[in-house]
């Protein structure tokens, strides 16, 4: 089994929606559309997080439904971080140089969440 197949299998075990294209494997969380991206180039691998385009709409729906969106987002980010570490370990064990670049994607997700919370707190005050 190739390293790509092992990563795909691991992502599916964690119930992520998997898409792969050449050297890029994407695993998107089913509840909150945030994607774990694994790029493999030669003997190097980069693991990143990225919010999907529909994230804002999904978060707005959750806020409108009265959900605790911040907790939900934190749980999903934590879960994706754990999966990223697991994949990183798998790749390291196979001799890959791994770079975890999760912070930027996490910040993007939190920025979107913050904007929505601000919009809705203003809306509630009126």
Short mmCIF file of C-alpha atoms in Angstrom, two decimals:
data_model
loop_
_atom_site.label_atom_id
_atom_site.label_comp_id
_atom_site.label_asym_id
_atom_site.label_seq_id
_atom_site.Cartn_x
_atom_site.Cartn_y
_atom_site.Cartn_z
CA UNK A 1 0.00 0.00 0.00
CA UNK A 2 1.43 3.38 -1.02
CA UNK A 3 1.80 6.21 1.48
CA UNK A 4 -0.98 8.09 -0.35
CA UNK A 5 -3.31 5.10 0.04
CA UNK A 6 -2.43 4.86 3.73
CA UNK A 7 -3.25 8.56 4.21
CA UNK A 8 -6.54 8.21 2.32
CA UNK A 9 -7.44 5.17 4.46
CA UNK A 10 -6.62 7.07 7.65
CA UNK A 11 -8.70 10.09 6.57
CA UNK A 12 -11.65 7.83 5.73
CA UNK A 13 -11.33 6.08 9.10
CA UNK A 14 -11.82 9.52 10.67
CA UNK A 15 -14.91 9.97 8.47
CA UNK A 16 -13.52 12.82 6.39
CA UNK A 17 -14.63 13.30 2.77
CA UNK A 18 -11.52 12.52 0.75
CA UNK A 19 -10.45 13.92 -2.62
CA UNK A 20 -7.06 13.27 -4.10
CA UNK A 21 -5.27 14.74 -7.08
CA UNK A 22 -1.71 13.74 -7.93
CA UNK A 23 0.36 14.96 -4.97
CA UNK A 24 -2.48 16.54 -3.00
CA UNK A 25 -4.87 14.76 -0.67
CA UNK A 26 -7.77 16.70 0.83
CA UNK A 27 -9.85 15.48 3.76
CA UNK A 28 -12.88 17.65 4.52
CA UNK A 29 -14.76 17.43 7.81
CA UNK A 30 -18.41 16.49 7.29
CA UNK A 31 -19.92 18.72 10.01
CA UNK A 32 -17.97 21.92 9.51
CA UNK A 33 -16.39 22.39 6.04
CA UNK A 34 -12.75 22.71 7.03
CA UNK A 35 -10.21 20.75 5.01
CA UNK A 36 -6.96 19.08 5.95
CA UNK A 37 -4.62 19.32 2.97
CA UNK A 38 -1.63 17.00 2.60
CA UNK A 39 0.83 17.89 -0.17
CA UNK A 40 3.54 15.35 -0.92
CA UNK A 41 6.44 16.56 -3.06
CA UNK A 42 9.37 14.18 -3.32
CA UNK A 43 10.39 13.30 0.23
CA UNK A 44 8.66 16.32 1.76
CA UNK A 45 5.10 16.67 2.99
CA UNK A 46 3.21 19.79 3.99
CA UNK A 47 0.05 19.52 6.07
CA UNK A 48 -2.28 22.53 6.15
CA UNK A 49 -5.80 23.48 7.19
CA UNK A 50 -8.10 25.48 4.96
CA UNK A 51 -11.67 26.72 5.38
CA UNK A 52 -13.95 25.76 2.50
CA UNK A 53 -15.99 28.41 0.67
CA UNK A 54 -19.27 27.29 2.26
CA UNK A 55 -17.89 27.57 5.83
CA UNK A 56 -19.45 30.99 6.38
CA UNK A 57 -22.93 29.74 5.32
CA UNK A 58 -22.68 26.65 7.53
CA UNK A 59 -21.61 28.74 10.55
CA UNK A 60 -24.41 31.26 9.95
CA UNK A 61 -26.93 28.38 9.85
CA UNK A 62 -25.57 27.05 13.15
CA UNK A 63 -25.70 30.49 14.80
CA UNK A 64 -29.28 30.95 13.60
CA UNK A 65 -30.16 27.51 14.98
CA UNK A 66 -28.84 28.63 18.38
CA UNK A 67 -25.86 26.26 18.40
CA UNK A 68 -22.71 27.01 20.37
CA UNK A 69 -20.69 27.60 17.22
CA UNK A 70 -17.43 28.42 18.97
CA UNK A 71 -17.36 25.07 20.81
CA UNK A 72 -18.28 23.20 17.64
CA UNK A 73 -15.53 24.90 15.63
CA UNK A 74 -12.99 24.32 18.43
CA UNK A 75 -13.91 20.62 18.52
CA UNK A 76 -13.52 20.25 14.75
CA UNK A 77 -10.19 22.13 14.71
CA UNK A 78 -8.93 19.99 17.58
CA UNK A 79 -10.01 16.81 15.78
CA UNK A 80 -8.34 17.91 12.52
CA UNK A 81 -5.17 18.87 14.43
CA UNK A 82 -5.06 15.37 15.98
CA UNK A 83 -5.51 13.77 12.55
CA UNK A 84 -2.75 16.03 11.14
CA UNK A 85 -0.38 14.88 13.89
CA UNK A 86 -1.29 11.25 13.20
CA UNK A 87 -0.58 11.70 9.46
CA UNK A 88 2.62 13.60 10.27
CA UNK A 89 3.80 10.66 12.39
CA UNK A 90 2.92 8.19 9.64
CA UNK A 91 4.88 10.24 7.08
CA UNK A 92 7.86 10.75 9.42
CA UNK A 93 8.02 7.01 10.08
CA UNK A 94 8.31 6.51 6.31
CA UNK A 95 11.19 8.98 6.05
CA UNK A 96 9.33 12.07 4.87
CA UNK A 97 10.25 15.56 6.07
CA UNK A 98 6.97 16.93 7.38
CA UNK A 99 5.94 20.57 7.85
CA UNK A 100 2.79 21.19 9.84
CA UNK A 101 1.32 24.53 8.78
CA UNK A 102 -1.98 24.50 10.62
CA UNK A 103 -1.89 27.89 12.36
CA UNK A 104 -2.74 30.03 9.31
CA UNK A 105 -5.78 27.93 8.40
CA UNK A 106 -6.95 27.90 12.02
CA UNK A 107 -6.64 31.69 12.13
CA UNK A 108 -8.65 32.01 8.89
CA UNK A 109 -11.42 29.86 10.39
CA UNK A 110 -11.43 31.87 13.63
CA UNK A 111 -11.54 35.15 11.66
CA UNK A 112 -14.63 33.97 9.78
CA UNK A 113 -16.23 32.85 13.06
CA UNK A 114 -15.44 36.19 14.70
CA UNK A 115 -16.99 38.14 11.80
CA UNK A 116 -20.18 36.10 12.02
CA UNK A 117 -20.38 36.48 15.81
CA UNK A 118 -19.94 40.27 15.46
CA UNK A 119 -22.64 40.47 12.79
CA UNK A 120 -25.05 38.50 14.95
CA UNK A 121 -24.31 40.35 18.19
CA UNK A 122 -25.06 43.63 16.39
CA UNK A 123 -28.21 42.07 14.97
CA UNK A 124 -29.38 40.93 18.42
CA UNK A 125 -28.77 44.37 19.98
CA UNK A 126 -31.10 46.15 17.56
#
